């Protein structure tokens, strides 16, 4: 499947209808590329986070987690290169002096074409824009604007400047304008602070704090999950590209010269993590970077086959000692580690050095989209007698928002009381859901649409022998089991 737009649209609608994802501030018509996670989405997101956190910290011998602030001293971003190099293209109208983001201008033009029935032109222009942006082809973008006679909304003219770069970081101001001054460590503008565009820098600036207080010995890692913000230029792909998103990053600090072997190890380890969720191997592929960022000596993406095609899900980067070196230079504070292991080449300790770093960086929202896209299935269940269908989310049980639904067959005869007792006994162990409204068939369908792996039905036989029917989401098979076995069945599935 190269690009399944219908499936993508169906997933977006499903996420909204079943409380996974809503457009942000929807009552005000939403905010572009910003989304809210609903009651089901926040559970799924938390389960993904927990799964990543556990495997990257608890199950490792030498990786610890931190939670750094979103705001950082502005010099951080000067040192990291984001102030100077983290840019997107802008264009100005010479008559009105109004400045436009190039993508906004082209999108507004495409929108106008759609409303006048020119859907084909709109789609062509957007496709050309995406291709030109991907190549940083500013001359091509300007030509696209001019060839299509795009006009400024204020002056009504097409008298444009050349396209120039614009920084993707959001900024705001700290404290009151009169009093608050950020200490001048080289950051420039007094009160200006940025919303972090990656969580990684919060790890780098805490490298020595963690190493010393945690008595960490190289090789070791620092992991973090947190929000990041980017004023993205192409932001029309649901939660694939957002302006506020979450990252799960880990920086692994190593001895210089060992980066090649650690890079290969983390590449393999991270792919194994993805596949441990039971998603087939052919849904993933590596994309090795040919054009490397100035700080990297190797880099690759783990791509996933989304309904919009194979796209980046996670990045693995061999970042050399670039970041720590930069922070050492800008802060004037040594960012060195003393390695007292013996170097076999010299017979002496390795001594002081700035560690090299291998980074693993995955977008939590993209991982969410990958999990939902893979789980989403529309099934035709028609028989010669009766048309039927269902939408099912085949989540791995450990990620499912609800693990067990408890459904009394009727609202009377003491069945709700038994069901409520099952809820009381099991809800301390995993997320359960109680539902007595509607027919049992409708309740099963609703649980399928939420991705609940197990449904338990309490019926009249339960009163006689303390057994219930457990229904398995994927096979739809049902079996009779003692109530006392439910906890074990669910716990072993979510292991
Ligand atoms: N610290 C390295 C770094 O931030 P990146 O490739 O820019 O590298 C890492 O981002 C991951 O963060 C990506 O692989 C992607 O999953 C996620 N990501 C980046 N920009 C995003 C956006 N605008 N919306 C959602 N996820 C994003």
Coordinates of C-alpha atoms and ligand atoms in Angstrom, one line a residue:
X1 CA 0.0 0.0 0.0
X2 CA 1.7 3.2 -1.1
X3 CA -0.7 5.9 -0.1
X4 CA -4.2 5.0 1.1
X5 CA -5.9 8.4 1.6
X6 CA -9.3 6.8 2.2
X7 CA -7.9 4.7 5.0
X8 CA -6.1 7.7 6.5
X9 CA -9.3 9.8 6.5
X10 CA -11.2 6.9 8.0
X11 CA -8.7 6.6 10.8
X12 CA -8.9 10.4 11.5
X13 CA -12.7 10.1 11.7
X14 CA -12.6 7.0 13.9
X15 CA -10.1 8.7 16.3
X16 CA -12.5 11.6 16.7
X17 CA -15.7 9.5 16.9
X18 CA -14.4 7.2 19.6
X19 CA -12.6 9.7 21.8
X20 CA -9.0 9.2 20.8
X21 CA -8.1 12.5 19.2
X22 CA -9.9 15.9 18.8
X23 CA -8.8 19.0 17.0
X24 CA -7.5 21.5 19.6
X25 CA -10.0 24.1 20.7
X26 CA -12.5 22.7 18.2
X27 CA -15.3 25.0 19.3
X28 CA -13.3 27.8 17.8
X29 CA -12.7 25.8 14.6
X30 CA -9.4 24.2 15.8
X31 CA -5.8 25.3 15.6
X32 CA -3.8 24.1 12.7
X33 CA -1.5 21.1 13.5
X34 CA -2.4 21.0 17.2
X35 CA -4.5 18.2 18.6
X36 CA -6.0 17.1 21.9
X37 CA -6.0 13.5 23.1
X38 CA -9.4 12.3 24.4
X39 CA -10.3 9.8 27.0
X40 CA -9.2 6.8 24.9
X41 CA -6.3 8.5 23.2
X42 CA -4.7 9.6 26.4
X43 CA -4.8 6.0 27.8
X44 CA -3.3 4.6 24.6
X45 CA -0.6 7.3 24.6
X46 CA 0.3 6.7 28.2
X47 CA 0.6 2.9 27.5
X48 CA 3.0 3.6 24.7
X49 CA 5.0 5.9 26.9
X50 CA 5.1 3.4 29.7
X51 CA 6.2 0.6 27.3
X52 CA 9.0 2.8 25.9
X53 CA 10.1 4.1 29.3
X54 CA 10.2 0.6 30.9
X55 CA 12.3 -0.9 28.0
X56 CA 14.7 2.1 27.8
X57 CA 15.3 2.6 31.6
X58 CA 14.1 -0.2 33.9
X59 CA 15.1 -3.0 31.6
X60 CA 18.6 -1.5 30.9
X61 CA 21.5 -1.6 33.4
X62 CA 22.9 1.8 32.6
X63 CA 20.1 4.2 31.4
X64 CA 18.3 6.6 33.7
X65 CA 15.4 9.0 33.0
X66 CA 15.0 12.7 33.6
X67 CA 12.3 15.3 33.2
X68 CA 13.9 18.6 32.2
X69 CA 11.9 21.9 31.8
X70 CA 10.5 23.0 28.4
X71 CA 12.1 26.5 28.9
X72 CA 15.9 26.6 28.8
X73 CA 18.4 29.4 28.9
X74 CA 18.3 30.9 25.3
X75 CA 22.0 30.3 24.9
X76 CA 21.3 26.6 24.8
X77 CA 19.7 27.1 21.4
X78 CA 22.6 29.3 20.2
X79 CA 25.0 26.6 21.2
X80 CA 23.0 23.7 19.7
X81 CA 22.7 25.6 16.3
X82 CA 18.9 25.9 16.4
X83 CA 19.0 29.8 16.5
X84 CA 21.0 29.9 13.3
X85 CA 20.1 26.8 11.4
X86 CA 16.5 25.6 12.3
X87 CA 14.7 27.4 9.5
X88 CA 11.7 27.5 7.0
X89 CA 11.1 29.7 4.0
X90 CA 9.2 33.1 4.0
X91 CA 8.2 35.6 1.3
X92 CA 7.3 39.3 1.4
X93 CA 4.9 41.3 -0.8
X94 CA 6.8 44.4 -1.8
X95 CA 3.7 46.6 -2.1
X96 CA 1.9 45.8 1.2
X97 CA 5.1 44.8 3.0
X98 CA 3.2 41.8 4.4
X99 CA 5.3 38.7 5.1
X100 CA 3.9 35.2 4.4
X101 CA 5.0 31.8 5.2
X102 CA 5.5 30.3 1.8
X103 CA 3.3 27.2 2.6
X104 CA 0.5 29.4 4.0
X105 CA 0.4 31.5 0.9
X106 CA 0.3 28.5 -1.4
X107 CA -2.2 26.7 0.8
X108 CA -4.5 29.7 0.9
X109 CA -4.3 29.7 -3.0
X110 CA -5.2 26.0 -3.1
X111 CA -8.1 26.5 -0.7
X112 CA -9.5 29.2 -2.9
X113 CA -9.1 26.9 -6.0
X114 CA -11.1 24.2 -4.2
X115 CA -13.9 26.5 -3.3
X116 CA -14.2 27.5 -6.9
X117 CA -14.3 23.9 -8.0
X118 CA -10.7 23.7 -9.2
X119 CA -9.8 20.7 -7.0
X120 CA -7.3 19.3 -9.5
X121 CA -5.2 22.5 -9.7
X122 CA -5.3 22.8 -5.9
X123 CA -4.0 19.2 -5.4
X124 CA -1.3 19.7 -8.1
X125 CA 0.0 22.9 -6.5
X126 CA 0.1 21.3 -3.0
X127 CA 1.9 18.3 -4.4
X128 CA 4.5 20.5 -6.2
X129 CA 4.9 22.6 -3.0
X130 CA 5.7 19.5 -0.9
X131 CA 8.2 18.3 -3.4
X132 CA 10.0 21.7 -3.7
X133 CA 10.0 22.2 0.1
X134 CA 11.6 18.7 0.6
X135 CA 14.4 19.9 -1.8
X136 CA 14.8 23.4 -0.2
X137 CA 14.2 24.6 -3.8
X138 CA 13.4 28.3 -3.1
X139 CA 13.7 29.4 -6.7
X140 CA 11.3 26.7 -7.7
X141 CA 8.8 27.7 -5.0
X142 CA 8.9 31.3 -6.1
X143 CA 8.3 30.2 -9.7
X144 CA 5.3 28.2 -8.5
X145 CA 3.9 31.3 -6.8
X146 CA 4.5 33.5 -9.8
X147 CA 3.3 30.9 -12.5
X148 CA 0.0 30.5 -10.7
X149 CA -0.3 34.3 -10.2
X150 CA -0.7 34.1 -6.4
X151 CA -1.6 37.5 -5.0
X152 CA -1.2 39.2 -1.6
X153 CA -4.5 39.5 0.1
X154 CA -3.8 43.1 1.1
X155 CA -2.2 44.7 -1.9
X156 CA -3.8 42.4 -4.5
X157 CA -0.4 42.3 -6.3
X158 CA 2.0 39.5 -7.1
X159 CA 5.1 41.7 -6.5
X160 CA 7.1 39.3 -4.4
X161 CA 10.6 39.3 -2.8
X162 CA 12.8 36.3 -3.0
X163 CA 12.2 33.6 -0.5
X164 CA 14.2 33.7 2.7
X165 CA 14.6 31.4 5.7
X166 CA 12.5 31.7 8.9
X167 CA 13.2 30.0 12.2
X168 CA 11.0 27.1 13.3
X169 CA 11.4 27.8 17.0
X170 CA 8.5 29.4 18.9
X171 CA 9.6 32.2 21.2
X172 CA 8.0 34.1 24.0
X173 CA 9.2 36.5 26.7
X174 CA 10.1 35.9 30.3
X175 CA 8.9 38.0 33.2
X176 CA 7.9 41.7 33.0
X177 CA 9.5 43.7 30.2
X178 CA 10.9 46.3 32.7
X179 CA 12.5 44.0 35.2
X180 CA 13.2 40.5 33.9
X181 CA 16.6 40.1 32.3
X182 CA 18.0 36.7 31.5
X183 CA 21.6 36.5 32.7
X184 CA 23.8 37.4 29.7
X185 CA 25.6 34.2 29.0
X186 CA 25.7 35.0 25.3
X187 CA 22.1 34.4 24.4
X188 CA 21.5 37.9 22.8
X189 CA 18.0 39.4 23.2
X190 CA 17.3 40.0 26.9
X191 CA 13.9 38.5 27.7
X192 CA 13.4 36.1 24.7
X193 CA 13.0 32.4 25.5
X194 CA 12.2 29.5 23.2
X195 CA 9.8 26.6 23.5
X196 CA 12.2 23.7 23.1
X197 CA 12.2 22.2 19.5
X198 CA 13.7 18.9 20.8
X199 CA 14.0 17.4 24.3
X200 CA 17.6 16.3 23.6
X201 CA 19.2 19.6 24.8
X202 CA 17.6 19.2 28.2
X203 CA 19.6 15.9 28.4
X204 CA 22.9 17.4 27.2
X205 CA 22.9 20.3 29.7
X206 CA 22.2 17.9 32.5
X207 CA 24.9 15.4 31.4
X208 CA 27.3 16.1 34.3
X209 CA 24.5 16.6 36.9
X210 CA 23.3 13.1 36.2
X211 CA 26.7 11.5 35.7
X212 CA 28.0 12.8 39.0
X213 CA 24.9 12.4 41.2
X214 CA 24.1 9.0 39.7
X215 CA 27.7 7.9 39.7
X216 CA 27.2 6.8 36.1
X217 CA 30.1 5.1 34.3
X218 CA 30.5 5.4 30.5
X219 CA 28.8 3.9 28.5
X220 CA 25.5 5.2 30.0
X221 CA 22.3 6.7 28.8
X222 CA 19.8 9.4 29.8
X223 CA 16.3 9.1 28.6
X224 CA 13.5 11.6 28.5
X225 CA 9.8 12.0 27.4
X226 CA 8.5 15.4 26.9
X227 CA 6.8 18.1 24.7
X228 CA 8.6 19.7 21.9
X229 CA 7.4 22.6 19.7
X230 CA 8.1 23.5 16.0
X231 CA 6.4 26.0 13.8
X232 CA 6.2 23.4 11.1
X233 CA 5.8 24.5 7.5
X234 CA 4.0 21.5 6.1
X235 CA 1.4 20.7 8.7
X236 CA -1.5 18.9 7.0
X237 CA -1.0 15.3 8.0
X238 CA -3.0 14.9 11.2
X239 CA -0.7 14.0 14.1
X240 CA 2.1 13.0 11.8
X241 CA 3.5 16.6 11.7
X242 CA 2.3 18.8 14.6
X243 CA 3.3 22.1 16.0
X244 CA 3.1 20.8 19.6
X245 CA 4.2 17.2 19.9
X246 CA 6.0 14.8 22.2
X247 CA 9.3 13.1 21.9
X248 CA 10.8 10.0 23.6
X249 CA 14.6 10.5 23.3
X250 CA 17.6 8.8 24.7
X251 CA 21.2 10.1 24.5
X252 CA 23.8 7.3 25.0
X253 CA 27.2 8.6 26.2
X254 CA 30.2 6.6 25.0
X255 CA 34.0 6.7 24.6
X256 CA 35.2 8.4 21.4
X257 CA 36.1 5.9 18.8
X258 CA 33.4 3.4 19.8
X259 CA 30.5 5.2 18.0
X260 CA 30.3 2.9 15.1
X261 CA 29.6 -0.2 17.1
X262 CA 27.1 1.6 19.5
X263 CA 25.3 3.2 16.5
X264 CA 24.8 -0.3 15.0
X265 CA 23.7 -1.7 18.3
X266 CA 21.1 1.0 18.9
X267 CA 19.9 0.7 15.3
X268 CA 19.2 -3.0 15.9
X269 CA 17.8 -2.6 19.4
X270 CA 15.3 0.1 18.4
X271 CA 14.0 -2.0 15.5
X272 CA 13.6 -5.0 17.8
X273 CA 11.6 -2.8 20.2
X274 CA 9.2 -1.9 17.4
X275 CA 8.8 -5.5 16.3
X276 CA 8.3 -6.6 19.9
X277 CA 4.8 -5.1 19.6
X278 CA 3.9 -7.8 17.1
X279 CA 3.7 -5.4 14.1
X280 CA 5.1 -7.3 11.1
X281 CA 8.7 -6.7 10.1
X282 CA 7.8 -5.6 6.6
X283 CA 6.0 -2.6 7.9
X284 CA 9.4 -1.1 8.9
X285 CA 12.5 -0.2 7.0
X286 CA 15.8 1.7 7.6
X287 CA 16.5 4.8 5.7
X288 CA 20.2 5.6 5.9
X289 CA 20.9 9.4 5.6
X290 CA 23.3 10.2 2.8
X291 CA 23.4 13.9 3.4
X292 CA 24.5 14.2 7.1
X293 CA 23.8 17.1 9.5
X294 CA 26.9 19.0 10.4
X295 CA 27.1 17.3 13.8
X296 CA 26.5 13.7 12.8
X297 CA 28.9 11.0 11.5
X298 CA 26.1 8.6 10.8
X299 CA 22.3 8.8 10.9
X300 CA 19.3 6.7 9.9
X301 CA 15.5 6.8 10.2
X302 CA 13.3 3.8 11.1
X303 CA 10.5 4.3 8.7
X304 CA 7.0 2.9 9.1
X305 CA 4.4 2.2 6.4
X306 CA 1.7 4.6 7.4
X307 CA -1.4 4.9 5.2
X308 CA 0.3 7.9 3.7
X309 CA 3.3 5.7 2.7
X310 CA 6.6 4.8 4.3
X311 CA 7.7 7.8 6.5
X312 CA 10.1 8.5 9.3
X313 CA 9.0 7.2 12.7
X314 CA 12.3 7.3 14.7
X315 CA 15.8 8.7 14.1
X316 CA 19.0 7.2 15.3
X317 CA 21.9 9.6 15.1
X318 CA 25.6 9.3 15.9
X319 CA 26.0 12.9 17.1
X320 CA 29.8 12.8 17.9
X321 CA 30.8 15.2 20.7
X322 CA 29.2 18.2 18.9
X323 CA 26.5 19.1 21.5
X324 CA 28.6 18.7 24.6
X325 CA 31.5 20.6 22.9
X326 CA 29.3 23.4 22.0
X327 CA 27.8 23.7 25.5
X328 CA 31.3 23.6 26.9
X329 CA 32.3 26.5 24.6
X330 CA 29.2 28.6 25.2
X331 CA 28.9 28.0 29.0
X332 CA 32.6 28.0 29.6
X333 CA 32.0 25.0 31.9
X334 CA 33.9 21.8 31.2
X335 CA 31.7 19.0 29.9
X336 CA 34.3 16.3 30.4
X337 CA 34.2 12.8 31.9
X338 CA 37.2 11.2 33.6
X339 CA 37.5 7.6 32.4
X340 CA 39.7 5.5 34.8
X341 CA 39.4 2.3 32.7
X342 CA 42.7 1.2 31.3
X343 CA 43.4 1.8 27.7
X344 CA 45.0 -1.4 26.4
X345 CA 47.0 0.6 23.8
X346 CA 48.8 2.7 26.4
X347 CA 48.3 0.7 29.6
X348 CA 47.1 3.9 31.3
X349 CA 43.6 5.2 32.1
X350 CA 41.7 6.7 29.2
X351 CA 41.6 9.9 31.2
X352 CA 39.5 13.1 30.5
X353 CA 37.4 13.4 27.4
X354 CA 34.2 14.8 26.0
X355 CA 32.0 11.8 25.4
X356 CA 30.5 10.9 22.0
X357 CA 26.8 10.4 21.8
X358 CA 24.4 8.0 20.1
X359 CA 20.8 9.4 20.1
X360 CA 17.6 7.5 19.6
X361 CA 14.6 9.9 19.0
X362 CA 11.1 8.8 18.4
X363 CA 7.9 10.9 18.2
X364 CA 5.3 9.7 20.6
X365 CA 2.5 11.0 18.4
X366 CA 3.9 9.3 15.3
X367 CA 4.2 6.1 17.3
X368 CA 0.5 6.5 18.3
X369 CA -0.3 7.0 14.6
X370 CA 1.7 3.9 13.6
X371 CA -0.1 1.8 16.3
X372 CA -3.5 3.0 15.3
X373 CA -2.9 2.7 11.6
X374 CA -1.7 -0.9 11.9
X375 CA -4.5 -1.8 14.3
X376 CA -7.4 -0.3 12.2
X377 CA -9.3 -2.9 10.2
X378 CA -12.7 -2.7 8.5
X379 CA -14.1 -6.2 8.3
X380 CA -17.0 -7.5 6.3
X381 CA -18.8 -10.1 8.4
X382 CA -21.8 -10.6 6.1
X383 CA -23.4 -14.0 5.9
X384 CA -25.8 -15.1 3.1
X385 CA -28.6 -14.3 5.5
X386 CA -27.5 -11.0 6.8
X387 CA -25.2 -8.1 5.9
X388 CA -22.8 -7.3 8.7
X389 CA -19.5 -5.5 9.2
X390 CA -17.3 -4.1 12.0
X391 CA -14.4 -1.7 12.6
X392 CA -11.9 -3.2 14.9
X393 CA -8.7 -1.8 16.4
X394 CA -6.4 -4.8 16.9
X395 CA -4.1 -3.2 19.4
X396 CA -1.5 -5.3 21.2
X397 CA -3.2 -6.0 24.5
X398 CA -0.5 -4.2 26.5
X399 CA -1.3 -1.0 24.7
X400 CA -5.1 -1.2 24.5
X401 CA -6.8 1.7 26.4
X402 CA -9.3 -0.7 28.0
X403 CA -8.2 -4.3 28.7
X404 CA -11.5 -5.8 29.8
X405 CA -15.2 -4.9 29.3
X406 CA -17.7 -6.3 31.8
X407 CA -21.1 -6.6 30.3
X408 CA -24.2 -8.0 32.2
X409 CA -26.5 -9.7 29.6
X410 CA -29.5 -7.9 31.1
X411 CA -30.1 -5.1 33.6
X412 CA -32.0 -7.3 36.0
X413 CA -32.0 -10.7 37.8
X414 CA -29.0 -9.8 39.9
X415 CA -26.6 -9.8 36.8
X416 CA -25.4 -6.2 37.2
X417 CA -24.5 -6.9 40.8
X418 CA -22.3 -9.8 39.8
X419 CA -20.7 -7.7 37.0
X420 CA -20.1 -4.8 39.4
X421 CA -18.3 -7.2 41.8
X422 CA -16.1 -8.4 38.9
X423 CA -15.2 -4.7 38.3
X424 CA -14.4 -4.1 41.9
X425 CA -12.1 -7.1 42.0
X426 CA -10.3 -6.5 38.7
X427 CA -10.0 -2.7 38.3
X428 CA -7.0 -2.4 40.7
X429 CA -5.1 -4.6 38.3
X430 CA -5.9 -3.2 34.9
X431 CA -8.3 -0.8 33.1
X432 CA -11.8 -2.3 33.1
X433 CA -15.0 -0.8 31.6
X434 CA -18.6 -1.5 32.6
X435 CA -21.5 -1.3 30.2
X436 CA -25.1 -2.4 30.5
X437 CA -26.8 -0.3 27.8
X438 CA -27.8 -1.7 24.4
X439 CA -27.8 -5.3 23.0
X440 CA -24.8 -7.4 23.7
X441 CA -23.9 -7.4 20.0
X442 CA -23.8 -3.6 19.9
X443 CA -21.7 -3.5 23.0
X444 CA -19.2 -6.0 21.5
X445 CA -19.0 -3.8 18.3
X446 CA -18.3 -0.7 20.4
X447 CA -15.6 -2.5 22.3
X448 CA -14.0 -3.7 19.0
X449 CA -14.0 -0.1 17.8
X450 CA -12.1 0.9 21.0
X451 CA -9.7 -2.0 20.7
X452 CA -10.7 -3.8 23.9
X453 CA -9.1 -7.2 23.7
X454 CA -11.5 -9.0 26.1
X455 CA -15.2 -8.7 26.8
X456 CA -16.9 -10.7 29.6
X457 CA -20.6 -11.4 29.6
X458 CA -22.4 -12.2 32.8
X459 CA -25.5 -14.3 32.1
X460 CA -28.0 -16.4 34.0
X461 CA -25.6 -19.4 34.0
X462 CA -23.1 -17.2 36.0
X463 CA -25.6 -17.3 38.9
X464 CA -25.5 -21.1 38.9
X465 CA -21.8 -21.9 38.4
X466 CA -19.8 -18.7 38.7
X467 CA -18.6 -18.8 35.1
X468 CA -18.7 -16.1 32.5
X469 CA -18.3 -15.9 28.7
X470 CA -15.1 -14.3 27.6
X471 CA -14.9 -13.0 24.1
X472 CA -11.7 -12.5 22.2
X473 CA -11.6 -9.4 20.1
X474 CA -9.6 -10.6 17.1
X475 CA -11.1 -14.0 16.6
X476 CA -14.5 -13.1 18.1
X477 CA -14.4 -16.6 19.7
X478 CA -16.1 -17.1 23.0
X479 CA -15.3 -19.5 25.8
X480 CA -16.8 -20.2 29.2
X481 CA -14.3 -19.6 32.1
X482 CA -14.6 -19.4 35.9
X483 CA -14.7 -15.8 37.2
X484 CA -11.7 -16.6 39.3
X485 CA -9.5 -17.1 36.2
X486 CA -10.2 -13.7 34.5
X487 CA -7.4 -11.9 36.3
X488 CA -4.8 -14.4 35.2
X489 CA -6.1 -14.5 31.6
X490 CA -5.9 -10.7 31.1
X491 CA -2.6 -10.3 33.0
X492 CA -0.9 -13.0 30.9
X493 CA -2.1 -11.2 27.7
X494 CA -0.8 -7.8 28.7
X495 CA 2.4 -9.2 30.3
Ligands
LIG1 N1 16.8 15.2 18.8 C1 16.7 14.8 17.5 C2 15.5 15.2 16.8 O1 14.7 16.0 17.3 P1 14.2 14.8 14.6 O2 14.4 13.9 13.5 O3 14.0 16.3 14.2 O4 15.4 14.6 15.6 C3 12.9 13.1 16.0 O5 12.9 14.4 15.4 C4 11.5 12.5 15.9 O6 10.5 13.4 16.4 C5 11.1 12.2 14.5 O7 11.5 10.9 14.0 C6 9.6 12.2 14.6 O8 9.1 10.9 15.0 C7 9.3 13.2 15.7 N2 8.9 14.5 15.1 C8 9.7 15.5 14.6 N3 9.0 16.5 14.2 C9 7.7 16.2 14.5 C10 6.5 16.9 14.3 N4 6.4 18.2 13.8 N5 5.3 16.3 14.7 C11 5.3 15.1 15.2 N6 6.5 14.4 15.4 C12 7.6 14.9 15.1

